[in-house]
Short mmCIF file of C-alpha atoms in Angstrom, two decimals:
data_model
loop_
_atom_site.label_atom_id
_atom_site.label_comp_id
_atom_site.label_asym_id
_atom_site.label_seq_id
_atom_site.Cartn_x
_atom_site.Cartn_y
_atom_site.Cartn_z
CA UNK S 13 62.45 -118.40 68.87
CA UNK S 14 63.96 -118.20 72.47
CA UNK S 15 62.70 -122.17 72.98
CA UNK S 16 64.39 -123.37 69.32
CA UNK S 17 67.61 -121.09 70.55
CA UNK S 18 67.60 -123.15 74.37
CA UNK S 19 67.11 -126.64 72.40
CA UNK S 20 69.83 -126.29 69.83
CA UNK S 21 72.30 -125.21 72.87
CA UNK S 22 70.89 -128.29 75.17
CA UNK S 23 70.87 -130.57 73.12
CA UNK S 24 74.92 -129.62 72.29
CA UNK S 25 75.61 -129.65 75.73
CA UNK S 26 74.18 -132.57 76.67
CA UNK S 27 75.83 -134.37 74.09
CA UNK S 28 78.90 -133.00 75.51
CA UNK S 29 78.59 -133.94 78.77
CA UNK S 30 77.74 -137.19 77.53
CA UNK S 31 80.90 -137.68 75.87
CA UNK S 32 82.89 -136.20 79.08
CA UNK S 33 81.54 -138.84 81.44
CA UNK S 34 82.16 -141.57 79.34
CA UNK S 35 85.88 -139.98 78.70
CA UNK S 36 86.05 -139.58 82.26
CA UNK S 37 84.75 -143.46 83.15
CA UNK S 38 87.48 -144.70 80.45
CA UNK S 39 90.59 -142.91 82.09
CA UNK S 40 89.41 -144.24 85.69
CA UNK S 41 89.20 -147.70 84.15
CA UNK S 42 92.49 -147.19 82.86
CA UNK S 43 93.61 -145.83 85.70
CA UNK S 44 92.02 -148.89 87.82
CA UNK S 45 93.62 -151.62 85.18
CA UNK S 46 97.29 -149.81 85.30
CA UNK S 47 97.37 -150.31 89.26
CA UNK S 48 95.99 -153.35 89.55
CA UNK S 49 99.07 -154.06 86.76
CA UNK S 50 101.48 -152.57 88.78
CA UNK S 51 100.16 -154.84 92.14
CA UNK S 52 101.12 -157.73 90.44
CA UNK S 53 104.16 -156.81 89.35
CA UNK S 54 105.09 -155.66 92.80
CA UNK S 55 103.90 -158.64 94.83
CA UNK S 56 105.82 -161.30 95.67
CA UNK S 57 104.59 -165.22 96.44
CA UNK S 58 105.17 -166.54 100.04
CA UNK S 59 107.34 -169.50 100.85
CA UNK S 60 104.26 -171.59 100.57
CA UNK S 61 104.01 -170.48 96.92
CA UNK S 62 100.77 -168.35 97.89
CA UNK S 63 100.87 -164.81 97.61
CA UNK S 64 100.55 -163.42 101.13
CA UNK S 65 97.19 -161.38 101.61
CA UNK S 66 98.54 -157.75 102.16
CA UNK S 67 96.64 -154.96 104.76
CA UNK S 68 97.64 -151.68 104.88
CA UNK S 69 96.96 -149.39 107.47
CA UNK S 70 96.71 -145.95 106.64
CA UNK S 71 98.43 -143.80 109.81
CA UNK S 72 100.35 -140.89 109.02
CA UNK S 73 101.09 -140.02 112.23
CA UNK S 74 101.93 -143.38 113.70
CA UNK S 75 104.68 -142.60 115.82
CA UNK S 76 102.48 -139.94 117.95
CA UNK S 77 101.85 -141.25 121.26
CA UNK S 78 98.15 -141.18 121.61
CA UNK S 79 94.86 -143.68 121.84
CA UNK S 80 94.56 -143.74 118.57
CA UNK S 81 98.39 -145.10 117.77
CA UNK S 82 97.15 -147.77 120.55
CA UNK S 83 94.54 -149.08 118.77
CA UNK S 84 96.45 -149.25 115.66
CA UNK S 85 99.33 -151.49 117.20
CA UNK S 86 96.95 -153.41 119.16
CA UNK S 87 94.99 -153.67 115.70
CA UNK S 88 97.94 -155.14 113.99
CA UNK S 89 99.40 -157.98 116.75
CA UNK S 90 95.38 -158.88 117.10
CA UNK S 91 95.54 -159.37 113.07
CA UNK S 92 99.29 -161.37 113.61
CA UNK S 93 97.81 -163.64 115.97
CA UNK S 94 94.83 -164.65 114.19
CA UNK S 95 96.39 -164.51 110.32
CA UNK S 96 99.41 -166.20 109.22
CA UNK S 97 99.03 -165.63 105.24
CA UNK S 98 99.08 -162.07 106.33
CA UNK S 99 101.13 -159.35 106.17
CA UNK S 100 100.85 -155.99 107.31
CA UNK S 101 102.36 -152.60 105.86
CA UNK S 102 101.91 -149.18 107.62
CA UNK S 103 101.10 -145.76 105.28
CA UNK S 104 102.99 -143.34 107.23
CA UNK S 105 104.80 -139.52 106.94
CA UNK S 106 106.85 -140.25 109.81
CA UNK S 107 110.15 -139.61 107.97
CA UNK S 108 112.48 -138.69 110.44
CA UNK S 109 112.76 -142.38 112.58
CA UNK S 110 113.27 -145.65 110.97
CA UNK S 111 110.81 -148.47 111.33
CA UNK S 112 112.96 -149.95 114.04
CA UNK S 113 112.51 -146.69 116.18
CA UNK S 114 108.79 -146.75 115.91
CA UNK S 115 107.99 -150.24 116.65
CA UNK S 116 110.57 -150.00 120.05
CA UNK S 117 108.74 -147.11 120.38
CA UNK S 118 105.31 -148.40 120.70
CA UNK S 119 106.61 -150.94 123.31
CA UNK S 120 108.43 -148.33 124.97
CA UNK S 121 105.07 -146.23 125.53
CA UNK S 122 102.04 -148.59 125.35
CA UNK S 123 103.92 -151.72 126.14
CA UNK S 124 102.68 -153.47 122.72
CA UNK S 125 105.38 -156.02 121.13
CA UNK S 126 104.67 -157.30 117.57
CA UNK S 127 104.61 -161.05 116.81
CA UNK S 128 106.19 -160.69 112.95
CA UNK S 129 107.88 -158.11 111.49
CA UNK S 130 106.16 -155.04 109.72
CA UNK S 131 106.96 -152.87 106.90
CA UNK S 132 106.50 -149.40 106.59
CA UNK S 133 105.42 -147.05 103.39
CA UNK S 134 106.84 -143.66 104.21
CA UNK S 135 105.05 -141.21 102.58
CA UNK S 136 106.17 -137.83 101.59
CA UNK S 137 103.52 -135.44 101.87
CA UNK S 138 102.17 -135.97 104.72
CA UNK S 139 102.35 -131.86 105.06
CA UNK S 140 99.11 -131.99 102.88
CA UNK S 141 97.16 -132.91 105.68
CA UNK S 142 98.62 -130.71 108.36
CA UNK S 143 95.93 -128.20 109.77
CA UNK S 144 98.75 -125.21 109.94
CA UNK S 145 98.45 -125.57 105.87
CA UNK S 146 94.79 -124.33 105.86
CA UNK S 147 94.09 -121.13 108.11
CA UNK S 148 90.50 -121.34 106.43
CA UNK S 149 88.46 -124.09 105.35
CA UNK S 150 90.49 -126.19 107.35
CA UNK S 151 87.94 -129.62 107.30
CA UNK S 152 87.79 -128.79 103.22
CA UNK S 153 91.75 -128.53 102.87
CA UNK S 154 92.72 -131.24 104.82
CA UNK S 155 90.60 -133.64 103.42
CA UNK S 156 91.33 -132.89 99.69
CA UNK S 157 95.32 -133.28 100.67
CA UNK S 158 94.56 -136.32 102.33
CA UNK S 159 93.32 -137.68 98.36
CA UNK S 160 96.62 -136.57 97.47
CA UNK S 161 98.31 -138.62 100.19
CA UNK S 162 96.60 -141.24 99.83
CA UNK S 163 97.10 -141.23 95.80
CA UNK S 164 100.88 -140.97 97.00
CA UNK S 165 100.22 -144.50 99.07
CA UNK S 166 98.44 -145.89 96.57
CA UNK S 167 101.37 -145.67 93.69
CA UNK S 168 103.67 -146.98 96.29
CA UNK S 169 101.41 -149.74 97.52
CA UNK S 170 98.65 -151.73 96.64
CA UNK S 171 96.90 -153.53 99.29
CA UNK S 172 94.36 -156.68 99.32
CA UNK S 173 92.78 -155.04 102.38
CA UNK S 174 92.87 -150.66 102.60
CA UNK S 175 92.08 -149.89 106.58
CA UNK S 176 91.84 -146.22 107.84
CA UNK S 177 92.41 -145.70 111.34
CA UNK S 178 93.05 -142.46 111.59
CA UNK S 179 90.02 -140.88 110.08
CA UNK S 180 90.59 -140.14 106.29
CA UNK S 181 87.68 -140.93 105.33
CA UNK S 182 88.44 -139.26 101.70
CA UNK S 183 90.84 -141.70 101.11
CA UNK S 184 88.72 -144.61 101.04
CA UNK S 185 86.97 -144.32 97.55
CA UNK S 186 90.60 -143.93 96.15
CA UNK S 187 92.04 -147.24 97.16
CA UNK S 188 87.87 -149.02 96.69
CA UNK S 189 88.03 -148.10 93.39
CA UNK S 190 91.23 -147.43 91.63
CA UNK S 191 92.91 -150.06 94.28
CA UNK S 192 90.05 -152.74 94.15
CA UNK S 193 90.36 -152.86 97.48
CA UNK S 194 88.21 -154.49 100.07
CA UNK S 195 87.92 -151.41 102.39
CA UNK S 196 87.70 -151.48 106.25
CA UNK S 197 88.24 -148.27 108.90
CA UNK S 198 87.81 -147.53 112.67
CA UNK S 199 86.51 -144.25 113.37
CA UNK S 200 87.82 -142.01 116.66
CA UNK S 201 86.56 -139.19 116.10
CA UNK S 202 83.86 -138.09 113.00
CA UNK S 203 85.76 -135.59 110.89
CA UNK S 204 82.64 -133.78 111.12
CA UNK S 205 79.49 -134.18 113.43
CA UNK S 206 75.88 -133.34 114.19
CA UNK S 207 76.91 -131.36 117.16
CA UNK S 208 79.38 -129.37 115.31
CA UNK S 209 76.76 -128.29 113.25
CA UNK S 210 74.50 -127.41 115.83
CA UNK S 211 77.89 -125.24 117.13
CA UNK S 212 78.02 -123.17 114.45
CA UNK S 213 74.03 -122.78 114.40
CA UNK S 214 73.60 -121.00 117.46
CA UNK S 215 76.71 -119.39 116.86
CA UNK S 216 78.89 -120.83 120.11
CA UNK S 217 82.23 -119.17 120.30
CA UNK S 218 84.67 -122.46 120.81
CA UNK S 219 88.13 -123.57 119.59
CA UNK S 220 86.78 -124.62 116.35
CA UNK S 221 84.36 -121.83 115.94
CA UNK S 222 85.94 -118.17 116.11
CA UNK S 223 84.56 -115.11 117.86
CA UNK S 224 84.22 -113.40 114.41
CA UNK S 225 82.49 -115.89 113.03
CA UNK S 226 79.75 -116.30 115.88
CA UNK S 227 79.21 -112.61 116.09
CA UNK S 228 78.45 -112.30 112.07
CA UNK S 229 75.02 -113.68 110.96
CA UNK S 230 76.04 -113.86 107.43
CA UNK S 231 79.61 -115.81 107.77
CA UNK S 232 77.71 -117.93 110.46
CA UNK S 233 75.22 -118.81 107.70
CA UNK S 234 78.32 -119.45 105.08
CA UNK S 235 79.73 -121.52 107.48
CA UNK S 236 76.76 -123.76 107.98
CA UNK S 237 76.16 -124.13 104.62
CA UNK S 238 79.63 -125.10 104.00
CA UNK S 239 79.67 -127.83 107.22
CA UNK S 240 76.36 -129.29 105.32
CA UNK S 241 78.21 -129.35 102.12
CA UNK S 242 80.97 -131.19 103.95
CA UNK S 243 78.77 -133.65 106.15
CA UNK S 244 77.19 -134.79 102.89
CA UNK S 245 80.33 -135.30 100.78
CA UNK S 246 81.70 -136.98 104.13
CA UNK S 247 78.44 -139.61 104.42
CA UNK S 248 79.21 -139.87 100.18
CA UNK S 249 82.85 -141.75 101.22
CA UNK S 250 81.88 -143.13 104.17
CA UNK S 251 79.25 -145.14 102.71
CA UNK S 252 81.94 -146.69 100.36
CA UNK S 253 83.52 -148.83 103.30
CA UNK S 254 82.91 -152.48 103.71
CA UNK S 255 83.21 -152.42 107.61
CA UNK S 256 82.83 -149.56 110.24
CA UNK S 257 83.99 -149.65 113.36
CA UNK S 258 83.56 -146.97 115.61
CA UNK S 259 84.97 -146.18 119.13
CA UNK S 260 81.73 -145.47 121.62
CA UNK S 261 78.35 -145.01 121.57
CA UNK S 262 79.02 -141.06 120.90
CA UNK S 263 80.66 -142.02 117.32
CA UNK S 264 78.32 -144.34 116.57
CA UNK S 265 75.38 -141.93 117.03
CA UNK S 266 77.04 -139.50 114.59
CA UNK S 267 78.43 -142.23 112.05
CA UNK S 268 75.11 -143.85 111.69
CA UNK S 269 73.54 -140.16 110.30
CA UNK S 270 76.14 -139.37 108.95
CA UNK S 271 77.27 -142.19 106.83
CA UNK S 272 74.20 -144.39 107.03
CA UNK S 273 76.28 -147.78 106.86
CA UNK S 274 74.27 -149.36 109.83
CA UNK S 275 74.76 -152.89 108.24
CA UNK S 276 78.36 -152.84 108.56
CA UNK S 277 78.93 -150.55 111.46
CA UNK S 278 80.08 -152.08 115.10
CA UNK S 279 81.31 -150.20 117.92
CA UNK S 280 84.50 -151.38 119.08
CA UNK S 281 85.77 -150.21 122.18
CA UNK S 282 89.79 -148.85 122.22
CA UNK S 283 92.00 -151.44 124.19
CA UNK S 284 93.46 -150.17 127.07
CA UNK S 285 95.80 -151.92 128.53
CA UNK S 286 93.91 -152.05 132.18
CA UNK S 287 95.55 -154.90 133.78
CA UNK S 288 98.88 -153.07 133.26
CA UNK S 289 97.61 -150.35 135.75
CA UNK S 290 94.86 -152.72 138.16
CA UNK S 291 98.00 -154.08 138.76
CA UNK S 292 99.27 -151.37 140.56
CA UNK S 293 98.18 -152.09 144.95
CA UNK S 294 94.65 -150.01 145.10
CA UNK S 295 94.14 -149.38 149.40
CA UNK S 296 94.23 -146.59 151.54
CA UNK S 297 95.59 -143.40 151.19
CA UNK S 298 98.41 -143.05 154.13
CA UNK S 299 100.00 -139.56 153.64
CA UNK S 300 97.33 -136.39 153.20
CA UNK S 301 99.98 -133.83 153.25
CA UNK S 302 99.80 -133.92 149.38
CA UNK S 303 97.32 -134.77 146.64
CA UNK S 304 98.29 -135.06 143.13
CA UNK S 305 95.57 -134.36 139.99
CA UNK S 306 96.86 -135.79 136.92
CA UNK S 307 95.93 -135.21 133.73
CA UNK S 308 96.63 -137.72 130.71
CA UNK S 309 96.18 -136.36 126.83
CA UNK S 310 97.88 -135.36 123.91
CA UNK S 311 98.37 -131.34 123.70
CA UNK S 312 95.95 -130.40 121.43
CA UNK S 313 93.68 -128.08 121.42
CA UNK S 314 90.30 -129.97 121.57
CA UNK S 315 91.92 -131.34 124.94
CA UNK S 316 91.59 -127.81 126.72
CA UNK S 317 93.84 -127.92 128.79
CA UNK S 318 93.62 -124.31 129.39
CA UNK S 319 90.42 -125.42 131.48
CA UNK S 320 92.21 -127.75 133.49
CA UNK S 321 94.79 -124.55 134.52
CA UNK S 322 91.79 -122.23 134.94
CA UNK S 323 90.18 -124.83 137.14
CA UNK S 324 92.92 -125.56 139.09
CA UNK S 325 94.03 -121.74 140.04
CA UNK S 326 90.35 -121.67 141.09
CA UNK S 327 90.23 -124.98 142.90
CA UNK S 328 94.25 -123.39 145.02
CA UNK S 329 92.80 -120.23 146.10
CA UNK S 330 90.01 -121.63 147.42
CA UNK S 331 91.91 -124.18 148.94
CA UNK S 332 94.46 -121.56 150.52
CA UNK S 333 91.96 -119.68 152.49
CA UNK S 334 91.05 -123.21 154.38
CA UNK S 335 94.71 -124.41 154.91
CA UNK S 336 94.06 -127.76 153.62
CA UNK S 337 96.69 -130.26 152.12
CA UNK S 338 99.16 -128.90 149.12
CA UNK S 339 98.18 -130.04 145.19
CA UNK S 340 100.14 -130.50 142.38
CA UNK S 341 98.56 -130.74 138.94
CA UNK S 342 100.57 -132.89 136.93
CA UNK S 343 100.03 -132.93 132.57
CA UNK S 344 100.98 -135.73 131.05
CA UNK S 345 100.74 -135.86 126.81
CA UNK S 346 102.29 -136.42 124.02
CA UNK S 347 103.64 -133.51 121.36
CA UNK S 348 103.54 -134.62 118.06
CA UNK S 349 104.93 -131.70 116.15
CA UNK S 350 105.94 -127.89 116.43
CA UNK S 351 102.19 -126.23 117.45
CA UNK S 352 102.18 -129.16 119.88
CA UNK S 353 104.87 -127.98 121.47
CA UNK S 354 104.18 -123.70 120.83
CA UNK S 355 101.00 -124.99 122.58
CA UNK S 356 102.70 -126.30 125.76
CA UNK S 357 104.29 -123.29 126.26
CA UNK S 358 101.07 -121.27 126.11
CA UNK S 359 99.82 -123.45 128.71
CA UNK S 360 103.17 -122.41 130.70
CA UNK S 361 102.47 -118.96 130.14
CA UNK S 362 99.05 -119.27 131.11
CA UNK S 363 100.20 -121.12 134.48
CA UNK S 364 102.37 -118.11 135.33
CA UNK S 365 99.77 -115.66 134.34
CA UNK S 366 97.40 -116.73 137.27
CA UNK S 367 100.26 -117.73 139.76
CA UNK S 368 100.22 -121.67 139.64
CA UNK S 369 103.57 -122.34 138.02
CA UNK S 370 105.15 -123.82 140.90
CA UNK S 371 102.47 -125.95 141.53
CA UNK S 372 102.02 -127.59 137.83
CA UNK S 373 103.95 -130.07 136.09
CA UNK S 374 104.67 -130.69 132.81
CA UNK S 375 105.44 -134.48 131.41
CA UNK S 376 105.59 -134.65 127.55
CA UNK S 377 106.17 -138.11 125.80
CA UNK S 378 107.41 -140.11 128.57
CA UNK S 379 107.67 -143.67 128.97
CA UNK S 380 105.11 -146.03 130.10
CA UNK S 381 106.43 -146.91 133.44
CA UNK S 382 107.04 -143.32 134.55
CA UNK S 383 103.36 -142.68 133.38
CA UNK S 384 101.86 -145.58 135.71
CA UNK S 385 104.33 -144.36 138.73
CA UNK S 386 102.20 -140.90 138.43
CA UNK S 387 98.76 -142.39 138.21
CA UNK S 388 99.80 -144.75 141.01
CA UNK S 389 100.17 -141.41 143.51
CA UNK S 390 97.78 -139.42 142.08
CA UNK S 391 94.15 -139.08 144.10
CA UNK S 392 92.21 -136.94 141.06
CA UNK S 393 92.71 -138.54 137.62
CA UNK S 394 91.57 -134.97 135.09
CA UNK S 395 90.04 -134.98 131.68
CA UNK S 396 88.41 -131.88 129.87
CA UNK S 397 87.65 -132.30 126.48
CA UNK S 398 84.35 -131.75 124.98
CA UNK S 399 82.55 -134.27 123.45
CA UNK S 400 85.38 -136.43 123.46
CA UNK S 401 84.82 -139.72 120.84
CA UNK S 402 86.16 -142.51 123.70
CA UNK S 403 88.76 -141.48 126.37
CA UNK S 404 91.66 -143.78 126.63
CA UNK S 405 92.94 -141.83 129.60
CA UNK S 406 90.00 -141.73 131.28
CA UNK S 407 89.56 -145.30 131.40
CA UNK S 408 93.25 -145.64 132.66
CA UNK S 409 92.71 -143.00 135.54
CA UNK S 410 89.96 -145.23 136.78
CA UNK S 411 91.91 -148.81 136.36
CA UNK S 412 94.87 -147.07 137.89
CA UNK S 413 92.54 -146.13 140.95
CA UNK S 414 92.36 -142.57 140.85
CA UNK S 415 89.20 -140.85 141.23
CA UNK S 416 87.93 -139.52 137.68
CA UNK S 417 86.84 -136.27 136.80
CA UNK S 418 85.71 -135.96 132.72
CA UNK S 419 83.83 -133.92 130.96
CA UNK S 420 79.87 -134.35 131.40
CA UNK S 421 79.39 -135.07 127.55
CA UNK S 422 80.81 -138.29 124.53
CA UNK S 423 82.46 -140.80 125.82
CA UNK S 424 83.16 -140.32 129.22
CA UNK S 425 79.22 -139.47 130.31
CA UNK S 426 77.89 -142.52 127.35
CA UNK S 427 80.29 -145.50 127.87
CA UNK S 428 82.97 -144.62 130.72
CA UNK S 429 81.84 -143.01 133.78
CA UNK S 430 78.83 -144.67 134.81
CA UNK S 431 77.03 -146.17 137.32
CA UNK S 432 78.59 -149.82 137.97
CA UNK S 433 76.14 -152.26 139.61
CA UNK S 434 74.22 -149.45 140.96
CA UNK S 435 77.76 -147.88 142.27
CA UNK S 436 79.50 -144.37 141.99
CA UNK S 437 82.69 -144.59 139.34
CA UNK S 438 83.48 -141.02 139.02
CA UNK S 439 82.50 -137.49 138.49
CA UNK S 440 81.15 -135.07 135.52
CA UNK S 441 81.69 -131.56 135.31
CA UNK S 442 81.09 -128.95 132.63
CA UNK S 443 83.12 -125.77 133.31
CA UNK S 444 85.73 -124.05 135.60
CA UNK S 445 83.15 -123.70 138.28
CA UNK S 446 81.65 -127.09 138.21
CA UNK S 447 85.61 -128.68 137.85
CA UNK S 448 86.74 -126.69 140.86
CA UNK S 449 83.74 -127.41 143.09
CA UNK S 450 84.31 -131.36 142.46
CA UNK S 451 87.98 -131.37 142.65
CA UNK S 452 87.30 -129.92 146.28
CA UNK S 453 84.27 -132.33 146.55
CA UNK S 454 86.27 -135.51 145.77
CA UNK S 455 89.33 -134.01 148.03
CA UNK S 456 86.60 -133.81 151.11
CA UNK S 457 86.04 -137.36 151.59
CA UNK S 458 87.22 -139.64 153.10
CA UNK S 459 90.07 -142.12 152.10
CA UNK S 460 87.42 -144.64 153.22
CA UNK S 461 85.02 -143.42 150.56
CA UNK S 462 87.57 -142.45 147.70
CA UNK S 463 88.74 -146.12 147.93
CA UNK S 464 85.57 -147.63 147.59
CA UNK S 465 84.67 -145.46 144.29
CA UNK S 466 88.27 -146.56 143.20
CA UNK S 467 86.92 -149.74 143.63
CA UNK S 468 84.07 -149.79 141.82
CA UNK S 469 85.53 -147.91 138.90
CA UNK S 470 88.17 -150.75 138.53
CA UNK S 471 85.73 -153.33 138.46
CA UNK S 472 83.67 -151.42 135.68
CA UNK S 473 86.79 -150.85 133.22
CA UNK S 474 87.19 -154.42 132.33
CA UNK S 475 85.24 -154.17 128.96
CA UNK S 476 87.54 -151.59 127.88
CA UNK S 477 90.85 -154.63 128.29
CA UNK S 478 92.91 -155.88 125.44
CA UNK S 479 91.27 -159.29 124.85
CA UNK S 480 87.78 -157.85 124.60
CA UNK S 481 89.34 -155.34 121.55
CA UNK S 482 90.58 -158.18 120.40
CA UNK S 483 87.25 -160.33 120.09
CA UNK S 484 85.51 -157.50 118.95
CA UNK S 485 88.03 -156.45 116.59
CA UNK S 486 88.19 -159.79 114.62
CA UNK S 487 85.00 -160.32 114.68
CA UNK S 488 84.19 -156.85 112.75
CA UNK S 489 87.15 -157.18 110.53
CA UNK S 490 86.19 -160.98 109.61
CA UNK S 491 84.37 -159.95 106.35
CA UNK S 492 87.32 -158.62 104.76
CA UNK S 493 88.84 -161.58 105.01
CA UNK S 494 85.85 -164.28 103.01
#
């Protein structure tokens, strides 16, 4: 009886479901055939009578003054150079400056001029994809308001070519296939990442991983099984692109198990614009009265830039009880919105808390030139973040001809600061201690010998120049374009 009840409910059910997923297929079809209506009607032919082949770049914070906004206007002339039946439009929430203001501002800070003219799509909910939105399930929120967003781009645009470069990777099945797109992205950072899970395994207390959560064995076991849930809907719409590019070897480590797109995945290192800075005279230090350590990353919080403070305090009263030379500690970053800015002044409070106000200086979004005039004085060039995914400012420390201290993990300790022909480029650390210890280190040698690791770390940085992103670049891109 109980087996003839379970059949004549199955069978029901199934038929149900059947009818649900082919309901469900026919609306997306719709859906599909309605946009790819609306494309056409909202094209427009080109003076040669051919319809222009339209890329969109999908940036919502494209006026920020980070790596990643360098490798999207670098991404973009590259593409102007190469392409003339091409035209480029920008997906972007930056409603509060006109196109105008962000292109002069992209020269202004990473000295990057356009060839043609681009438009921007100004989107109006970008506020779906800010962090401060989600308090909990942060990864989960974000990424679902990122559909929305890009649903929003989608209605307003309709590319040929759909290219993520900031990381949504939800976004991409939405413009594959409702757009039709031919889908391409460049990863910085993995939304989500082996070691992340590993993190919340053995229940490490860090910035992205609360105290409360660590000391609980049952939310630390929610919260892994809801990071495995996420890295396995994140591999699902990964896998959907046409061509991967990634940022270091770090990225591509995680990409690869996470997405498992090996075919089409290429690292690609960031441009940075290193002859700007190995133009500035690299010889001898002449004055010793002062050191400078400067610092060179957004303010957020992955950054921790509180460890750079802690480090520094450390690194001064040490330095006190031997009399040696005065140091200033100099942050430069950009703030691209309100916690940005709540977070510098955490980071003053926290300079005033152990006595080092005087001697630290704070430099938010300021131009390029006034950024190379620092690097050009400063003897330690700082970076702290964990497991960071490339590190722009590390490699411009080193081209600039300071002597680089990074974190001992990503980037920095897989592609950046390494040996060179055998030679010394910089230093690793881990934590306050081991930061202090080789800030005093590096500050005990000799000019002699800080010049001649300057040297070699200039010589090394010259993969990391504009016209090897640009080879690299177009030929990872090329298949979007058959």
């Amino acid at each position: 009886a109980c087996f003839r009840l379970l059949c004549s409910l199955l069978i029901p059910a199934l038929f149900l479901s059947g009818i649900l997923c082919i309901c469900l297929v026919v609306l997306l079809w719709g859906i599909r055939h309605w946009i790819q209506q609306r494309k056409k009607q909202l094209s427009s032919a080109g003076r040669d009578g051919k319809r222009p082949l339209l890329v969109a770049f999908f940036h919502p914070y494209c006026n920020a003054g980070g790596g990643g906004e360098r490798v999207l206007w670098c991404a973009i002339r590259t593409l102007q150079k190469k392409y003339r039946n091409v035209t480029c439009d920008f997906y972007t929430g930056d409603r509060d400056v006109t196109g105008e203001e962000i292109v002069e501002g992209a020269f202004r800070r990473f000295n990057i001029k356009l060839i043609h003219p681009v438009k921007f799509v100004f989107l109006e909910k970008r506020y779906l994809v800010e962090a401060a939105l989600y308090p909990h399930f942060t990864l989960l929120g974000q990424s679902l308001g990122s559909v929305f967003l890009g649903w929003e781009a989608l209605l307003k645009c309709v590319p040929d070519i759909y290219i993520d470069s900031m990381g949504y990777a939800f976004t991409l099945p939405l413009f594959k296939y409702l757009g039709g797109c031919r889908i391409g992205c460049y990863v910085h950072y993995p939304t989500i990442s082996i070691d992340m899970l590993s993190v919340v395994r053995n229940q490490d207390t860090r910035f992205n991983n609360a105290a409360f959560i660590t000391n609980s064995p049952f939310f630390s076991k929610f919260k892994l099984v809801y990071y495995y849930f996420f890295a396995f809907m994140y591999g699902l719409v990964g896998s959907c692109s046409d061509v991967v590019m990634v940022n270091s070897s770090w990225t591509l480590n995680h990409i690869l198990s996470l997405w498992r797109a090996g075919a089409c995945t290429t690292v690609v290192y960031p441009p940075c614009d290193v002859q700007t800075f190995l133009d500035i005279p690299l010889e001898v230090e002449k004055s010793t009265s002062e050191y400078s350590i400067v610092s060179v990353s957004q303010f957020r919080p992955e950054k921790d830039h509180p460890l750079q403070i802690r480090a520094f305090a450390k690194l001064l009263k040490e330095q006190r009880v031997g009399q040696q030379p005065s140091l200033k500690l100099i942050l430069i970053g950009g703030c691209r919105n309100r916690q940005d800015e709540e977070r510098v002044n955490n980071l003053r409070r926290l300079c005033e808390e152990l006595g080092v106000s005087n001697d630290v200086m704070f430099k938010i979004n300021i131009p390029f030139e006034e950024l190379k005039r620092h690097l050009a004085k400063a003897t330690i060039g700082l970076h702290t973040m964990w497991n960071e995914h490339f590190g722009i400012g590390v490699v411009e420390c080193m081209a600039a001809g300071t002597v680089i201290l990074a974190h001992n993990s990503g980037g920095p300790k897989l592609d950046i600061v390494v040996p060179y022909e055998g030679h010394v480029t910089g230093f690793l650390a881990e934590d306050e201690d081991s930061y202090a210890e080789t800030m005093a280190y590096i500050l005990s040698l000799t000019p002699e010998k800080r010049l001649e690791i300057r040297e070699n770390a200039r010589r090394s940085v010259h993969r990391f120049s504009n016209q090897h992103f640009e080879d690299t670049f177009l030929l990872s891109v090329e298949p979007l374009f058959k």
